[in-house]
Amino acid sequence: MHYVDSDTQKVRSYYPDFLIKKQDGSYVMIEVKGEHMIDSQNVRDKKEAAELMGVSAGIGYEIIAGKLAAEGTYTREFLF
């Protein structure tokens, strides 16, 4: 998918880290980011693009903090 980078005003490509198919057959995009990056403008730009694309395609979007992913402590219903 593409998004507009707020810093450079250029169109860039973006690929979420994972696309997971849930047990109910729906999908969710997963992005894993370091805690120091989660609130960055670049991540917000990507999130906005992913959510806009996801809404039209019926796909959810989640950002997971890297520390939680590494520890295996992040749990949501879509991961089961």
PDB file of N, CA and C in Angstrom:
ATOM      1  N   MET A   1       0.847  -1.161   0.000  1.00  0.00           N
ATOM      2  CA  MET A   1       0.000   0.000   0.000  1.00  0.00           C
ATOM      3  C   MET A   1       0.897   1.229   0.000  1.00  0.00           C
ATOM      4  N   HIS A   2       0.315   2.354  -0.281  1.00  0.00           N
ATOM      5  CA  HIS A   2       1.076   3.602  -0.330  1.00  0.00           C
ATOM      6  C   HIS A   2       0.548   4.576   0.719  1.00  0.00           C
ATOM      7  N   TYR A   3       1.445   5.449   1.154  1.00  0.00           N
ATOM      8  CA  TYR A   3       1.068   6.500   2.097  1.00  0.00           C
ATOM      9  C   TYR A   3       1.893   7.734   1.784  1.00  0.00           C
ATOM     10  N   VAL A   4       1.455   8.885   2.285  1.00  0.00           N
ATOM     11  CA  VAL A   4       2.205  10.128   2.104  1.00  0.00           C
ATOM     12  C   VAL A   4       3.009  10.378   3.367  1.00  0.00           C
ATOM     13  N   ASP A   5       4.318  10.442   3.224  1.00  0.00           N
ATOM     14  CA  ASP A   5       5.229  10.731   4.328  1.00  0.00           C
ATOM     15  C   ASP A   5       5.103  12.211   4.674  1.00  0.00           C
ATOM     16  N   SER A   6       4.642  12.524   5.868  1.00  0.00           N
ATOM     17  CA  SER A   6       4.429  13.918   6.280  1.00  0.00           C
ATOM     18  C   SER A   6       5.706  14.745   6.275  1.00  0.00           C
ATOM     19  N   ASP A   7       6.830  14.105   6.552  1.00  0.00           N
ATOM     20  CA  ASP A   7       8.100  14.845   6.605  1.00  0.00           C
ATOM     21  C   ASP A   7       8.570  15.298   5.231  1.00  0.00           C
ATOM     22  N   THR A   8       8.423  14.435   4.228  1.00  0.00           N
ATOM     23  CA  THR A   8       8.946  14.740   2.892  1.00  0.00           C
ATOM     24  C   THR A   8       7.860  15.058   1.873  1.00  0.00           C
ATOM     25  N   GLN A   9       6.601  14.778   2.234  1.00  0.00           N
ATOM     26  CA  GLN A   9       5.460  14.936   1.321  1.00  0.00           C
ATOM     27  C   GLN A   9       5.595  14.051   0.082  1.00  0.00           C
ATOM     28  N   LYS A  10       6.315  12.946   0.216  1.00  0.00           N
ATOM     29  CA  LYS A  10       6.467  11.991  -0.880  1.00  0.00           C
ATOM     30  C   LYS A  10       5.589  10.775  -0.630  1.00  0.00           C
ATOM     31  N   VAL A  11       5.150  10.170  -1.723  1.00  0.00           N
ATOM     32  CA  VAL A  11       4.395   8.931  -1.633  1.00  0.00           C
ATOM     33  C   VAL A  11       5.395   7.791  -1.460  1.00  0.00           C
ATOM     34  N   ARG A  12       5.150   6.969  -0.453  1.00  0.00           N
ATOM     35  CA  ARG A  12       6.048   5.858  -0.146  1.00  0.00           C
ATOM     36  C   ARG A  12       5.238   4.569  -0.063  1.00  0.00           C
ATOM     37  N   SER A  13       5.946   3.457  -0.214  1.00  0.00           N
ATOM     38  CA  SER A  13       5.314   2.143  -0.063  1.00  0.00           C
ATOM     39  C   SER A  13       5.397   1.706   1.386  1.00  0.00           C
ATOM     40  N   TYR A  14       4.390   0.949   1.806  1.00  0.00           N
ATOM     41  CA  TYR A  14       4.345   0.442   3.176  1.00  0.00           C
ATOM     42  C   TYR A  14       3.779  -0.968   3.167  1.00  0.00           C
ATOM     43  N   TYR A  15       4.457  -1.858   3.877  1.00  0.00           N
ATOM     44  CA  TYR A  15       4.025  -3.244   4.014  1.00  0.00           C
ATOM     45  C   TYR A  15       4.016  -3.589   5.495  1.00  0.00           C
ATOM     46  N   PRO A  16       2.843  -3.823   6.081  1.00  0.00           N
ATOM     47  CA  PRO A  16       2.796  -4.210   7.498  1.00  0.00           C
ATOM     48  C   PRO A  16       3.610  -5.480   7.731  1.00  0.00           C
ATOM     49  N   ASP A  17       4.025  -5.687   8.967  1.00  0.00           N
ATOM     50  CA  ASP A  17       4.860  -6.837   9.290  1.00  0.00           C
ATOM     51  C   ASP A  17       4.150  -8.166   9.089  1.00  0.00           C
ATOM     52  N   PHE A  18       2.877  -8.229   9.449  1.00  0.00           N
ATOM     53  CA  PHE A  18       2.128  -9.485   9.364  1.00  0.00           C
ATOM     54  C   PHE A  18       0.711  -9.229   8.886  1.00  0.00           C
ATOM     55  N   LEU A  19       0.157 -10.215   8.197  1.00  0.00           N
ATOM     56  CA  LEU A  19      -1.265 -10.253   7.876  1.00  0.00           C
ATOM     57  C   LEU A  19      -1.773 -11.572   8.434  1.00  0.00           C
ATOM     58  N   ILE A  20      -2.670 -11.486   9.398  1.00  0.00           N
ATOM     59  CA  ILE A  20      -3.134 -12.677  10.108  1.00  0.00           C
ATOM     60  C   ILE A  20      -4.592 -12.953   9.749  1.00  0.00           C
ATOM     61  N   LYS A  21      -4.861 -14.215   9.449  1.00  0.00           N
ATOM     62  CA  LYS A  21      -6.240 -14.634   9.224  1.00  0.00           C
ATOM     63  C   LYS A  21      -6.794 -15.170  10.533  1.00  0.00           C
ATOM     64  N   LYS A  22      -7.880 -14.569  10.994  1.00  0.00           N
ATOM     65  CA  LYS A  22      -8.508 -14.972  12.244  1.00  0.00           C
ATOM     66  C   LYS A  22      -9.359 -16.221  12.033  1.00  0.00           C
ATOM     67  N   GLN A  23      -9.732 -16.846  13.130  1.00  0.00           N
ATOM     68  CA  GLN A  23     -10.551 -18.053  13.053  1.00  0.00           C
ATOM     69  C   GLN A  23     -11.891 -17.813  12.365  1.00  0.00           C
ATOM     70  N   ASP A  24     -12.407 -16.593  12.460  1.00  0.00           N
ATOM     71  CA  ASP A  24     -13.691 -16.293  11.819  1.00  0.00           C
ATOM     72  C   ASP A  24     -13.553 -15.983  10.329  1.00  0.00           C
ATOM     73  N   GLY A  25     -12.318 -16.047   9.809  1.00  0.00           N
ATOM     74  CA  GLY A  25     -12.073 -15.812   8.387  1.00  0.00           C
ATOM     75  C   GLY A  25     -11.704 -14.385   8.046  1.00  0.00           C
ATOM     76  N   SER A  26     -11.815 -13.459   8.992  1.00  0.00           N
ATOM     77  CA  SER A  26     -11.434 -12.069   8.745  1.00  0.00           C
ATOM     78  C   SER A  26      -9.917 -11.916   8.921  1.00  0.00           C
ATOM     79  N   TYR A  27      -9.409 -10.763   8.515  1.00  0.00           N
ATOM     80  CA  TYR A  27      -7.975 -10.506   8.555  1.00  0.00           C
ATOM     81  C   TYR A  27      -7.649  -9.292   9.414  1.00  0.00           C
ATOM     82  N   VAL A  28      -6.422  -9.268   9.923  1.00  0.00           N
ATOM     83  CA  VAL A  28      -5.904  -8.108  10.644  1.00  0.00           C
ATOM     84  C   VAL A  28      -4.436  -7.924  10.267  1.00  0.00           C
ATOM     85  N   MET A  29      -4.059  -6.666   9.989  1.00  0.00           N
ATOM     86  CA  MET A  29      -2.668  -6.318   9.724  1.00  0.00           C
ATOM     87  C   MET A  29      -2.001  -6.018  11.061  1.00  0.00           C
ATOM     88  N   ILE A  30      -0.784  -6.508  11.234  1.00  0.00           N
ATOM     89  CA  ILE A  30      -0.035  -6.285  12.468  1.00  0.00           C
ATOM     90  C   ILE A  30       1.257  -5.556  12.147  1.00  0.00           C
ATOM     91  N   GLU A  31       1.539  -4.512  12.893  1.00  0.00           N
ATOM     92  CA  GLU A  31       2.803  -3.778  12.792  1.00  0.00           C
ATOM     93  C   GLU A  31       3.476  -3.827  14.152  1.00  0.00           C
ATOM     94  N   VAL A  32       4.718  -4.264  14.194  1.00  0.00           N
ATOM     95  CA  VAL A  32       5.499  -4.298  15.435  1.00  0.00           C
ATOM     96  C   VAL A  32       6.473  -3.126  15.380  1.00  0.00           C
ATOM     97  N   LYS A  33       6.440  -2.290  16.407  1.00  0.00           N
ATOM     98  CA  LYS A  33       7.304  -1.103  16.461  1.00  0.00           C
ATOM     99  C   LYS A  33       7.939  -0.974  17.829  1.00  0.00           C
ATOM    100  N   GLY A  34       9.159  -0.471  17.844  1.00  0.00           N
ATOM    101  CA  GLY A  34       9.823  -0.146  19.099  1.00  0.00           C
ATOM    102  C   GLY A  34       9.049   0.929  19.832  1.00  0.00           C
ATOM    103  N   GLU A  35       9.090   0.862  21.150  1.00  0.00           N
ATOM    104  CA  GLU A  35       8.334   1.808  21.968  1.00  0.00           C
ATOM    105  C   GLU A  35       8.677   3.257  21.647  1.00  0.00           C
ATOM    106  N   HIS A  36       9.935   3.516  21.303  1.00  0.00           N
ATOM    107  CA  HIS A  36      10.364   4.885  21.009  1.00  0.00           C
ATOM    108  C   HIS A  36       9.820   5.391  19.669  1.00  0.00           C
ATOM    109  N   MET A  37       9.251   4.499  18.845  1.00  0.00           N
ATOM    110  CA  MET A  37       8.770   4.892  17.523  1.00  0.00           C
ATOM    111  C   MET A  37       7.244   4.935  17.413  1.00  0.00           C
ATOM    112  N   ILE A  38       6.546   4.335  18.356  1.00  0.00           N
ATOM    113  CA  ILE A  38       5.091   4.169  18.217  1.00  0.00           C
ATOM    114  C   ILE A  38       4.367   5.493  18.001  1.00  0.00           C
ATOM    115  N   ASP A  39       4.804   6.553  18.627  1.00  0.00           N
ATOM    116  CA  ASP A  39       4.115   7.837  18.503  1.00  0.00           C
ATOM    117  C   ASP A  39       4.732   8.760  17.449  1.00  0.00           C
ATOM    118  N   SER A  40       5.640   8.235  16.628  1.00  0.00           N
ATOM    119  CA  SER A  40       6.281   9.080  15.617  1.00  0.00           C
ATOM    120  C   SER A  40       5.301   9.420  14.495  1.00  0.00           C
ATOM    121  N   GLN A  41       5.547  10.521  13.825  1.00  0.00           N
ATOM    122  CA  GLN A  41       4.678  10.945  12.727  1.00  0.00           C
ATOM    123  C   GLN A  41       4.673   9.910  11.613  1.00  0.00           C
ATOM    124  N   ASN A  42       5.818   9.322  11.328  1.00  0.00           N
ATOM    125  CA  ASN A  42       5.917   8.323  10.275  1.00  0.00           C
ATOM    126  C   ASN A  42       4.997   7.126  10.561  1.00  0.00           C
ATOM    127  N   VAL A  43       4.990   6.660  11.789  1.00  0.00           N
ATOM    128  CA  VAL A  43       4.130   5.541  12.167  1.00  0.00           C
ATOM    129  C   VAL A  43       2.669   5.951  12.099  1.00  0.00           C
ATOM    130  N   ARG A  44       2.359   7.168  12.509  1.00  0.00           N
ATOM    131  CA  ARG A  44       0.969   7.656  12.402  1.00  0.00           C
ATOM    132  C   ARG A  44       0.519   7.733  10.943  1.00  0.00           C
ATOM    133  N   ASP A  45       1.433   8.168  10.051  1.00  0.00           N
ATOM    134  CA  ASP A  45       1.103   8.229   8.619  1.00  0.00           C
ATOM    135  C   ASP A  45       0.780   6.833   8.080  1.00  0.00           C
ATOM    136  N   LYS A  46       1.612   5.861   8.440  1.00  0.00           N
ATOM    137  CA  LYS A  46       1.391   4.486   7.977  1.00  0.00           C
ATOM    138  C   LYS A  46       0.102   3.911   8.548  1.00  0.00           C
ATOM    139  N   LYS A  47      -0.146   4.188   9.818  1.00  0.00           N
ATOM    140  CA  LYS A  47      -1.363   3.694  10.466  1.00  0.00           C
ATOM    141  C   LYS A  47      -2.600   4.256   9.777  1.00  0.00           C
ATOM    142  N   GLU A  48      -2.590   5.536   9.479  1.00  0.00           N
ATOM    143  CA  GLU A  48      -3.731   6.162   8.807  1.00  0.00           C
ATOM    144  C   GLU A  48      -3.987   5.508   7.451  1.00  0.00           C
ATOM    145  N   ALA A  49      -2.930   5.288   6.684  1.00  0.00           N
ATOM    146  CA  ALA A  49      -3.085   4.648   5.373  1.00  0.00           C
ATOM    147  C   ALA A  49      -3.607   3.227   5.517  1.00  0.00           C
ATOM    148  N   ALA A  50      -3.056   2.484   6.473  1.00  0.00           N
ATOM    149  CA  ALA A  50      -3.480   1.094   6.679  1.00  0.00           C
ATOM    150  C   ALA A  50      -4.932   1.026   7.126  1.00  0.00           C
ATOM    151  N   GLU A  51      -5.335   1.921   8.005  1.00  0.00           N
ATOM    152  CA  GLU A  51      -6.722   1.920   8.477  1.00  0.00           C
ATOM    153  C   GLU A  51      -7.687   2.303   7.362  1.00  0.00           C
ATOM    154  N   LEU A  52      -7.303   3.268   6.524  1.00  0.00           N
ATOM    155  CA  LEU A  52      -8.163   3.645   5.401  1.00  0.00           C
ATOM    156  C   LEU A  52      -8.318   2.487   4.426  1.00  0.00           C
ATOM    157  N   MET A  53      -7.234   1.829   4.109  1.00  0.00           N
ATOM    158  CA  MET A  53      -7.283   0.679   3.212  1.00  0.00           C
ATOM    159  C   MET A  53      -8.043  -0.466   3.866  1.00  0.00           C
ATOM    160  N   GLY A  54      -7.797  -0.679   5.141  1.00  0.00           N
ATOM    161  CA  GLY A  54      -8.430  -1.773   5.865  1.00  0.00           C
ATOM    162  C   GLY A  54      -9.927  -1.624   5.965  1.00  0.00           C
ATOM    163  N   VAL A  55     -10.399  -0.416   6.200  1.00  0.00           N
ATOM    164  CA  VAL A  55     -11.840  -0.181   6.309  1.00  0.00           C
ATOM    165  C   VAL A  55     -12.526  -0.584   5.013  1.00  0.00           C
ATOM    166  N   SER A  56     -11.952  -0.199   3.884  1.00  0.00           N
ATOM    167  CA  SER A  56     -12.586  -0.516   2.604  1.00  0.00           C
ATOM    168  C   SER A  56     -12.514  -2.011   2.293  1.00  0.00           C
ATOM    169  N   ALA A  57     -11.520  -2.707   2.847  1.00  0.00           N
ATOM    170  CA  ALA A  57     -11.351  -4.134   2.570  1.00  0.00           C
ATOM    171  C   ALA A  57     -11.829  -5.018   3.726  1.00  0.00           C
ATOM    172  N   GLY A  58     -12.268  -4.413   4.816  1.00  0.00           N
ATOM    173  CA  GLY A  58     -12.716  -5.189   5.969  1.00  0.00           C
ATOM    174  C   GLY A  58     -11.573  -5.819   6.746  1.00  0.00           C
ATOM    175  N   ILE A  59     -10.419  -5.170   6.743  1.00  0.00           N
ATOM    176  CA  ILE A  59      -9.237  -5.686   7.434  1.00  0.00           C
ATOM    177  C   ILE A  59      -8.910  -4.769   8.609  1.00  0.00           C
ATOM    178  N   GLY A  60      -8.675  -5.354   9.777  1.00  0.00           N
ATOM    179  CA  GLY A  60      -8.299  -4.583  10.955  1.00  0.00           C
ATOM    180  C   GLY A  60      -6.818  -4.236  10.945  1.00  0.00           C
ATOM    181  N   TYR A  61      -6.395  -3.395  11.884  1.00  0.00           N
ATOM    182  CA  TYR A  61      -4.995  -2.964  11.970  1.00  0.00           C
ATOM    183  C   TYR A  61      -4.627  -2.794  13.433  1.00  0.00           C
ATOM    184  N   GLU A  62      -3.472  -3.332  13.822  1.00  0.00           N
ATOM    185  CA  GLU A  62      -2.986  -3.217  15.196  1.00  0.00           C
ATOM    186  C   GLU A  62      -1.488  -2.912  15.192  1.00  0.00           C
ATOM    187  N   ILE A  63      -1.062  -2.055  16.098  1.00  0.00           N
ATOM    188  CA  ILE A  63       0.358  -1.825  16.342  1.00  0.00           C
ATOM    189  C   ILE A  63       0.697  -2.477  17.681  1.00  0.00           C
ATOM    190  N   ILE A  64       1.754  -3.265  17.684  1.00  0.00           N
ATOM    191  CA  ILE A  64       2.198  -3.942  18.903  1.00  0.00           C
ATOM    192  C   ILE A  64       3.578  -3.412  19.264  1.00  0.00           C
ATOM    193  N   ALA A  65       3.755  -3.024  20.526  1.00  0.00           N
ATOM    194  CA  ALA A  65       5.061  -2.570  21.005  1.00  0.00           C
ATOM    195  C   ALA A  65       6.056  -3.728  20.917  1.00  0.00           C
ATOM    196  N   GLY A  66       7.252  -3.449  20.416  1.00  0.00           N
ATOM    197  CA  GLY A  66       8.263  -4.478  20.230  1.00  0.00           C
ATOM    198  C   GLY A  66       8.582  -5.264  21.483  1.00  0.00           C
ATOM    199  N   LYS A  67       8.633  -4.589  22.614  1.00  0.00           N
ATOM    200  CA  LYS A  67       8.944  -5.273  23.873  1.00  0.00           C
ATOM    201  C   LYS A  67       7.892  -6.326  24.205  1.00  0.00           C
ATOM    202  N   LEU A  68       6.628  -5.972  24.008  1.00  0.00           N
ATOM    203  CA  LEU A  68       5.553  -6.928  24.281  1.00  0.00           C
ATOM    204  C   LEU A  68       5.598  -8.098  23.304  1.00  0.00           C
ATOM    205  N   ALA A  69       5.908  -7.813  22.053  1.00  0.00           N
ATOM    206  CA  ALA A  69       6.011  -8.885  21.064  1.00  0.00           C
ATOM    207  C   ALA A  69       7.164  -9.814  21.412  1.00  0.00           C
ATOM    208  N   ALA A  70       8.301  -9.259  21.808  1.00  0.00           N
ATOM    209  CA  ALA A  70       9.473 -10.073  22.154  1.00  0.00           C
ATOM    210  C   ALA A  70       9.213 -10.940  23.381  1.00  0.00           C
ATOM    211  N   GLU A  71       8.482 -10.388  24.333  1.00  0.00           N
ATOM    212  CA  GLU A  71       8.174 -11.129  25.559  1.00  0.00           C
ATOM    213  C   GLU A  71       7.047 -12.130  25.357  1.00  0.00           C
ATOM    214  N   GLY A  72       6.304 -11.958  24.283  1.00  0.00           N
ATOM    215  CA  GLY A  72       5.144 -12.820  24.055  1.00  0.00           C
ATOM    216  C   GLY A  72       4.003 -12.508  24.997  1.00  0.00           C
ATOM    217  N   THR A  73       3.970 -11.269  25.514  1.00  0.00           N
ATOM    218  CA  THR A  73       2.945 -10.907  26.492  1.00  0.00           C
ATOM    219  C   THR A  73       1.776 -10.150  25.886  1.00  0.00           C
ATOM    220  N   TYR A  74       1.821  -9.847  24.603  1.00  0.00           N
ATOM    221  CA  TYR A  74       0.716  -9.139  23.960  1.00  0.00           C
ATOM    222  C   TYR A  74      -0.325 -10.155  23.531  1.00  0.00           C
ATOM    223  N   THR A  75      -1.517 -10.029  24.045  1.00  0.00           N
ATOM    224  CA  THR A  75      -2.568 -10.967  23.660  1.00  0.00           C
ATOM    225  C   THR A  75      -3.817 -10.198  23.262  1.00  0.00           C
ATOM    226  N   ARG A  76      -4.436 -10.645  22.237  1.00  0.00           N
ATOM    227  CA  ARG A  76      -5.712 -10.145  21.741  1.00  0.00           C
ATOM    228  C   ARG A  76      -6.457 -11.333  21.183  1.00  0.00           C
ATOM    229  N   GLU A  77      -7.736 -11.179  21.007  1.00  0.00           N
ATOM    230  CA  GLU A  77      -8.520 -12.295  20.510  1.00  0.00           C
ATOM    231  C   GLU A  77      -8.102 -12.743  19.120  1.00  0.00           C
ATOM    232  N   PHE A  78      -7.542 -11.811  18.308  1.00  0.00           N
ATOM    233  CA  PHE A  78      -7.169 -12.210  16.944  1.00  0.00           C
ATOM    234  C   PHE A  78      -5.927 -13.069  16.893  1.00  0.00           C
ATOM    235  N   LEU A  79      -5.200 -13.137  17.976  1.00  0.00           N
ATOM    236  CA  LEU A  79      -3.985 -13.962  17.976  1.00  0.00           C
ATOM    237  C   LEU A  79      -4.279 -15.410  18.309  1.00  0.00           C
ATOM    238  N   PHE A  80      -5.486 -15.730  18.664  1.00  0.00           N
ATOM    239  CA  PHE A  80      -5.831 -17.095  19.055  1.00  0.00           C
ATOM    240  C   PHE A  80      -6.708 -17.763  18.010  1.00  0.00           C
TER     241      PHE A  80
END
